[in-house]
Amino acid sequence: MPVSSRPNRVGRTGRSGPVIAILATAGLGLLVLPLLGLLLRAPWIELPRLLVSEAVLQALFLSLGTAAISTVVCLTFGIPVAVLLSHSVHWHVVPRRLLRAAITIPLVLPPVVGGIALLLLLGRRGIAGQWLAELGLTIPFTTGAVVIAQTFVAMPFLVFAVEGALRSADRRSEFAAATLGATPGQTFRLVTLPLVAPGIAAGAVLCFTRALGEFGATITFAGSFPGVTRTLPIASYLAMNSDPDTAIALALLLLAVSAIVLLTLRDRWLPGVVR
């Protein structure tokens, strides 16, 4: 009978065959085993001493501070971009795809290439940098350059998280507010933002974590100056040549901070998934 056959059909589709199980196990191994190796080789006895050294604390506070600032910048500019992207479903296909591609490129572009692009734009001889230099403003190799590099690579995470939340939100409250005479600005501030607040929070957390771990664009555009541009990832990379124990300690610190931040997302790991 159709009624009795449905559970069996669902059960069969819900099972994974042995090949899928083996491949899934291998895939998880590729993700987990390197981190397990880091934990096994960590100098746990020396770890407290290494983590309170001046160089580590300097890099930690610089990373946390710049990541927090870049997250605020991403929120300021990324939410309007997400709104524009959510409205682009009504556009013609070419401009819609160009907009999405422009937002997606920093996700797939090698970070070093992003750093080179920022140098060509904002460097002393860059397209805009040469004009800024005449005004006495120098951006590369400063703490501001770290924030710009982090914002460049992290903003797409926020944009897509908010866009997904906007697409899945119940828009009837917005229509009701407009019917009652609310202006578009009031509707967005008082209705839309509260509706997508969980998506904004999830995007901000992902954005902060990505900014915290940024390396390629930062070292290319901002360099590595202690206390100014040497963030945790850069300090860890440089320490591998001279002090591997310190490098491992820095890597563990980054891993711990990232894990704690990501665990706060709970069920909101994917953009637009709000529970």
Tab-separated table of C-alpha atoms in Angstrom:
chain	number	residue	atom	x	y	z
A	1	MET	CA	0.000	0.000	0.000
A	2	PRO	CA	1.197	3.547	-0.673
A	3	VAL	CA	0.910	4.556	2.963
A	4	SER	CA	3.014	1.668	4.252
A	5	SER	CA	5.623	1.963	1.501
A	6	ARG	CA	6.437	5.624	2.233
A	7	PRO	CA	8.444	5.010	5.460
A	8	ASN	CA	10.504	2.301	3.783
A	9	ARG	CA	11.229	4.583	0.847
A	10	VAL	CA	12.290	7.410	3.181
A	11	GLY	CA	14.401	5.006	5.207
A	12	ARG	CA	16.253	3.776	2.154
A	13	THR	CA	17.019	7.298	0.931
A	14	GLY	CA	18.194	8.297	4.396
A	15	ARG	CA	20.833	5.568	4.526
A	16	SER	CA	24.358	6.022	3.265
A	17	GLY	CA	26.107	3.175	1.547
A	18	PRO	CA	29.557	1.900	2.541
A	19	VAL	CA	31.284	3.875	-0.222
A	20	ILE	CA	29.733	7.126	0.982
A	21	ALA	CA	30.661	6.282	4.575
A	22	ILE	CA	34.281	5.568	3.636
A	23	LEU	CA	34.606	8.741	1.579
A	24	ALA	CA	32.954	10.800	4.316
A	25	THR	CA	35.352	9.366	6.898
A	26	ALA	CA	38.325	10.167	4.683
A	27	GLY	CA	37.011	13.682	4.133
A	28	LEU	CA	36.572	14.250	7.850
A	29	GLY	CA	40.070	12.919	8.365
A	30	LEU	CA	41.461	15.531	5.984
A	31	LEU	CA	39.733	18.200	8.046
A	32	VAL	CA	40.366	16.903	11.561
A	33	LEU	CA	43.729	15.090	11.491
A	34	PRO	CA	45.879	18.197	10.825
A	35	LEU	CA	44.281	19.905	13.818
A	36	LEU	CA	44.779	16.764	15.879
A	37	GLY	CA	48.449	16.777	14.881
A	38	LEU	CA	48.694	20.380	16.077
A	39	LEU	CA	47.216	19.426	19.433
A	40	LEU	CA	49.493	16.393	19.821
A	41	ARG	CA	52.671	18.331	19.020
A	42	ALA	CA	51.810	21.339	21.161
A	43	PRO	CA	54.320	22.186	23.937
A	44	TRP	CA	51.682	22.070	26.650
A	45	ILE	CA	54.165	22.451	29.522
A	46	GLU	CA	55.701	25.604	28.025
A	47	LEU	CA	52.404	26.924	26.673
A	48	PRO	CA	51.540	29.309	29.571
A	49	ARG	CA	54.970	30.945	29.372
A	50	LEU	CA	54.814	31.275	25.592
A	51	LEU	CA	51.331	32.771	25.569
A	52	VAL	CA	52.183	35.566	28.021
A	53	SER	CA	55.276	36.693	26.161
A	54	GLU	CA	55.283	40.300	24.967
A	55	ALA	CA	55.334	39.384	21.278
A	56	VAL	CA	52.350	37.039	21.569
A	57	LEU	CA	50.239	39.464	23.613
A	58	GLN	CA	51.107	42.280	21.229
A	59	ALA	CA	50.014	40.254	18.219
A	60	LEU	CA	46.882	39.034	20.042
A	61	PHE	CA	45.620	42.486	21.009
A	62	LEU	CA	46.412	43.849	17.555
A	63	SER	CA	44.523	40.993	15.887
A	64	LEU	CA	41.482	41.291	18.164
A	65	GLY	CA	41.368	45.062	17.795
A	66	THR	CA	41.704	45.165	14.017
A	67	ALA	CA	39.271	42.265	13.547
A	68	ALA	CA	36.695	44.057	15.702
A	69	ILE	CA	37.102	47.309	13.755
A	70	SER	CA	36.901	45.540	10.404
A	71	THR	CA	33.727	43.768	11.573
A	72	VAL	CA	32.141	47.131	12.393
A	73	VAL	CA	33.163	48.423	8.961
A	74	CYS	CA	31.691	45.317	7.331
A	75	LEU	CA	28.433	45.804	9.211
A	76	THR	CA	28.274	49.457	8.168
A	77	PHE	CA	28.754	48.811	4.467
A	78	GLY	CA	27.897	45.126	4.130
A	79	ILE	CA	24.268	45.306	5.288
A	80	PRO	CA	23.308	47.850	2.573
A	81	VAL	CA	25.135	45.708	0.005
A	82	ALA	CA	23.176	42.664	1.200
A	83	VAL	CA	19.910	44.575	0.836
A	84	LEU	CA	20.902	45.603	-2.690
A	85	LEU	CA	21.819	42.011	-3.498
A	86	SER	CA	18.479	40.716	-2.194
A	87	HIS	CA	16.661	43.245	-4.393
A	88	SER	CA	18.697	42.281	-7.443
A	89	VAL	CA	16.423	39.272	-8.065
A	90	HIS	CA	14.211	41.690	-9.977
A	91	TRP	CA	17.064	42.969	-12.167
A	92	HIS	CA	18.096	41.776	-15.606
A	93	VAL	CA	20.314	38.710	-15.517
A	94	VAL	CA	23.588	40.393	-16.566
A	95	PRO	CA	23.741	43.150	-13.917
A	96	ARG	CA	22.465	40.694	-11.291
A	97	ARG	CA	25.256	38.224	-12.045
A	98	LEU	CA	27.870	40.978	-12.209
A	99	LEU	CA	26.844	42.222	-8.767
A	100	ARG	CA	26.992	38.740	-7.245
A	101	ALA	CA	30.340	38.060	-8.930
A	102	ALA	CA	31.800	41.307	-7.579
A	103	ILE	CA	30.817	40.288	-4.042
A	104	THR	CA	31.976	36.680	-4.452
A	105	ILE	CA	35.411	37.382	-5.968
A	106	PRO	CA	37.156	38.116	-2.615
A	107	LEU	CA	36.019	34.660	-1.426
A	108	VAL	CA	37.702	32.794	-4.290
A	109	LEU	CA	40.577	35.173	-5.014
A	110	PRO	CA	43.943	34.228	-3.468
A	111	PRO	CA	44.435	36.670	-0.560
A	112	VAL	CA	47.885	37.655	-1.843
A	113	VAL	CA	46.274	38.820	-5.075
A	114	GLY	CA	43.858	40.865	-3.002
A	115	GLY	CA	46.808	42.476	-1.229
A	116	ILE	CA	48.451	43.311	-4.554
A	117	ALA	CA	45.192	44.836	-5.789
A	118	LEU	CA	44.963	46.979	-2.650
A	119	LEU	CA	48.545	48.142	-3.165
A	120	LEU	CA	47.828	49.093	-6.760
A	121	LEU	CA	44.832	51.097	-5.603
A	122	LEU	CA	46.029	52.635	-2.322
A	123	GLY	CA	49.834	52.370	-2.504
A	124	ARG	CA	52.023	55.465	-2.806
A	125	ARG	CA	51.933	55.083	-6.585
A	126	GLY	CA	48.482	53.550	-6.695
A	127	ILE	CA	45.505	54.883	-8.586
A	128	ALA	CA	44.044	56.583	-5.507
A	129	GLY	CA	47.099	56.330	-3.254
A	130	GLN	CA	49.128	58.885	-5.185
A	131	TRP	CA	46.444	61.491	-4.588
A	132	LEU	CA	46.231	60.565	-0.929
A	133	ALA	CA	50.023	60.843	-0.644
A	134	GLU	CA	49.832	64.436	-1.855
A	135	LEU	CA	47.457	65.108	1.046
A	136	GLY	CA	49.927	63.501	3.454
A	137	LEU	CA	47.922	60.301	3.897
A	138	THR	CA	49.784	56.991	3.715
A	139	ILE	CA	47.755	53.818	4.083
A	140	PRO	CA	50.023	50.824	3.244
A	141	PHE	CA	52.067	49.316	6.072
A	142	THR	CA	49.904	50.892	8.769
A	143	THR	CA	47.341	49.471	11.177
A	144	GLY	CA	44.661	50.986	8.948
A	145	ALA	CA	45.958	48.855	6.095
A	146	VAL	CA	45.400	45.760	8.252
A	147	VAL	CA	41.771	46.782	8.784
A	148	ILE	CA	41.256	47.416	5.060
A	149	ALA	CA	42.781	44.059	4.103
A	150	GLN	CA	40.658	42.226	6.673
A	151	THR	CA	37.526	44.040	5.518
A	152	PHE	CA	38.231	43.149	1.886
A	153	VAL	CA	38.358	39.411	2.561
A	154	ALA	CA	35.706	39.245	5.315
A	155	MET	CA	32.835	41.381	4.047
A	156	PRO	CA	31.416	38.753	1.633
A	157	PHE	CA	30.709	36.439	4.594
A	158	LEU	CA	28.518	39.107	6.166
A	159	VAL	CA	26.840	40.067	2.891
A	160	PHE	CA	25.786	36.521	2.024
A	161	ALA	CA	24.641	35.762	5.584
A	162	VAL	CA	22.420	38.843	5.667
A	163	GLU	CA	21.199	38.306	2.107
A	164	GLY	CA	20.176	34.752	2.970
A	165	ALA	CA	18.344	35.993	6.054
A	166	LEU	CA	16.549	38.645	3.996
A	167	ARG	CA	15.459	36.071	1.419
A	168	SER	CA	14.068	33.705	4.052
A	169	ALA	CA	12.415	36.352	6.247
A	170	ASP	CA	8.653	36.804	6.319
A	171	ARG	CA	8.180	40.123	4.508
A	172	ARG	CA	4.517	40.548	5.451
A	173	SER	CA	5.488	42.722	8.416
A	174	GLU	CA	7.262	45.090	6.044
A	175	PHE	CA	4.186	45.320	3.835
A	176	ALA	CA	2.023	45.976	6.896
A	177	ALA	CA	4.358	48.745	8.075
A	178	ALA	CA	4.287	50.366	4.641
A	179	THR	CA	0.486	50.146	4.613
A	180	LEU	CA	0.370	51.944	7.978
A	181	GLY	CA	2.390	54.824	6.544
A	182	ALA	CA	5.951	53.989	7.590
A	183	THR	CA	8.673	55.399	5.370
A	184	PRO	CA	11.156	52.996	3.728
A	185	GLY	CA	13.812	54.083	6.226
A	186	GLN	CA	11.528	53.491	9.184
A	187	THR	CA	10.445	50.128	7.815
A	188	PHE	CA	14.046	49.041	7.339
A	189	ARG	CA	15.167	50.239	10.774
A	190	LEU	CA	12.178	49.134	12.844
A	191	VAL	CA	10.961	46.030	10.976
A	192	THR	CA	13.538	44.602	8.565
A	193	LEU	CA	16.599	44.782	10.817
A	194	PRO	CA	14.898	43.022	13.773
A	195	LEU	CA	13.646	40.333	11.381
A	196	VAL	CA	17.143	39.523	10.107
A	197	ALA	CA	19.028	40.236	13.351
A	198	PRO	CA	20.036	36.557	13.851
A	199	GLY	CA	21.449	36.478	10.310
A	200	ILE	CA	23.346	39.716	10.939
A	201	ALA	CA	24.762	38.289	14.167
A	202	ALA	CA	25.845	35.077	12.438
A	203	GLY	CA	27.418	37.036	9.584
A	204	ALA	CA	29.246	39.306	12.016
A	205	VAL	CA	30.702	36.324	13.865
A	206	LEU	CA	31.875	34.698	10.622
A	207	CYS	CA	33.241	38.050	9.485
A	208	PHE	CA	35.194	38.527	12.727
A	209	THR	CA	36.637	35.017	12.566
A	210	ARG	CA	37.717	35.429	8.948
A	211	ALA	CA	39.320	38.794	9.713
A	212	LEU	CA	41.125	37.311	12.706
A	213	GLY	CA	42.736	34.642	10.525
A	214	GLU	CA	43.579	36.850	7.548
A	215	PHE	CA	47.208	36.493	6.394
A	216	GLY	CA	47.925	36.867	2.664
A	217	ALA	CA	46.339	40.231	1.905
A	218	THR	CA	47.560	41.637	5.223
A	219	ILE	CA	51.227	40.765	4.827
A	220	THR	CA	51.196	41.976	1.204
A	221	PHE	CA	49.406	45.260	1.822
A	222	ALA	CA	50.356	46.012	5.441
A	223	GLY	CA	53.649	44.188	5.943
A	224	SER	CA	54.878	42.848	9.267
A	225	PHE	CA	55.795	45.509	11.829
A	226	PRO	CA	55.592	44.487	15.506
A	227	GLY	CA	52.793	46.272	17.289
A	228	VAL	CA	51.598	47.914	14.073
A	229	THR	CA	50.746	45.271	11.479
A	230	ARG	CA	52.072	41.948	12.820
A	231	THR	CA	48.875	40.044	13.554
A	232	LEU	CA	48.647	36.542	15.032
A	233	PRO	CA	48.754	34.675	11.672
A	234	ILE	CA	51.790	36.669	10.522
A	235	ALA	CA	53.563	36.233	13.856
A	236	SER	CA	52.894	32.486	13.748
A	237	TYR	CA	54.257	32.194	10.208
A	238	LEU	CA	57.426	34.140	11.022
A	239	ALA	CA	58.026	32.180	14.228
A	240	MET	CA	58.108	28.853	12.354
A	241	ASN	CA	61.637	29.610	11.150
A	242	SER	CA	63.150	30.642	14.478
A	243	ASP	CA	60.916	29.373	17.293
A	244	PRO	CA	58.563	26.510	16.311
A	245	ASP	CA	57.161	26.215	19.840
A	246	THR	CA	56.013	29.835	19.756
A	247	ALA	CA	54.549	29.280	16.286
A	248	ILE	CA	52.551	26.302	17.571
A	249	ALA	CA	51.402	28.300	20.598
A	250	LEU	CA	50.191	31.107	18.335
A	251	ALA	CA	48.434	28.599	16.076
A	252	LEU	CA	46.714	27.037	19.103
A	253	LEU	CA	45.620	30.469	20.266
A	254	LEU	CA	44.088	31.213	16.874
A	255	LEU	CA	42.426	27.812	16.819
A	256	ALA	CA	40.963	28.310	20.299
A	257	VAL	CA	39.618	31.787	19.570
A	258	SER	CA	38.129	30.693	16.238
A	259	ALA	CA	36.517	27.604	17.765
A	260	ILE	CA	34.986	29.591	20.626
A	261	VAL	CA	33.619	32.218	18.255
A	262	LEU	CA	32.209	29.675	15.813
A	263	LEU	CA	30.565	27.627	18.565
A	264	THR	CA	28.521	30.687	19.486
A	265	LEU	CA	26.790	30.364	16.108
A	266	ARG	CA	25.095	27.117	17.169
A	267	ASP	CA	22.730	26.296	14.273
A	268	ARG	CA	23.550	29.398	12.256
A	269	TRP	CA	26.666	28.177	10.479
A	270	LEU	CA	25.159	28.612	7.044
A	271	PRO	CA	24.082	31.995	5.665
A	272	GLY	CA	20.345	32.441	5.948
A	273	VAL	CA	19.820	29.559	8.390
A	274	VAL	CA	18.125	31.165	11.377
A	275	ARG	CA	16.755	29.058	14.225
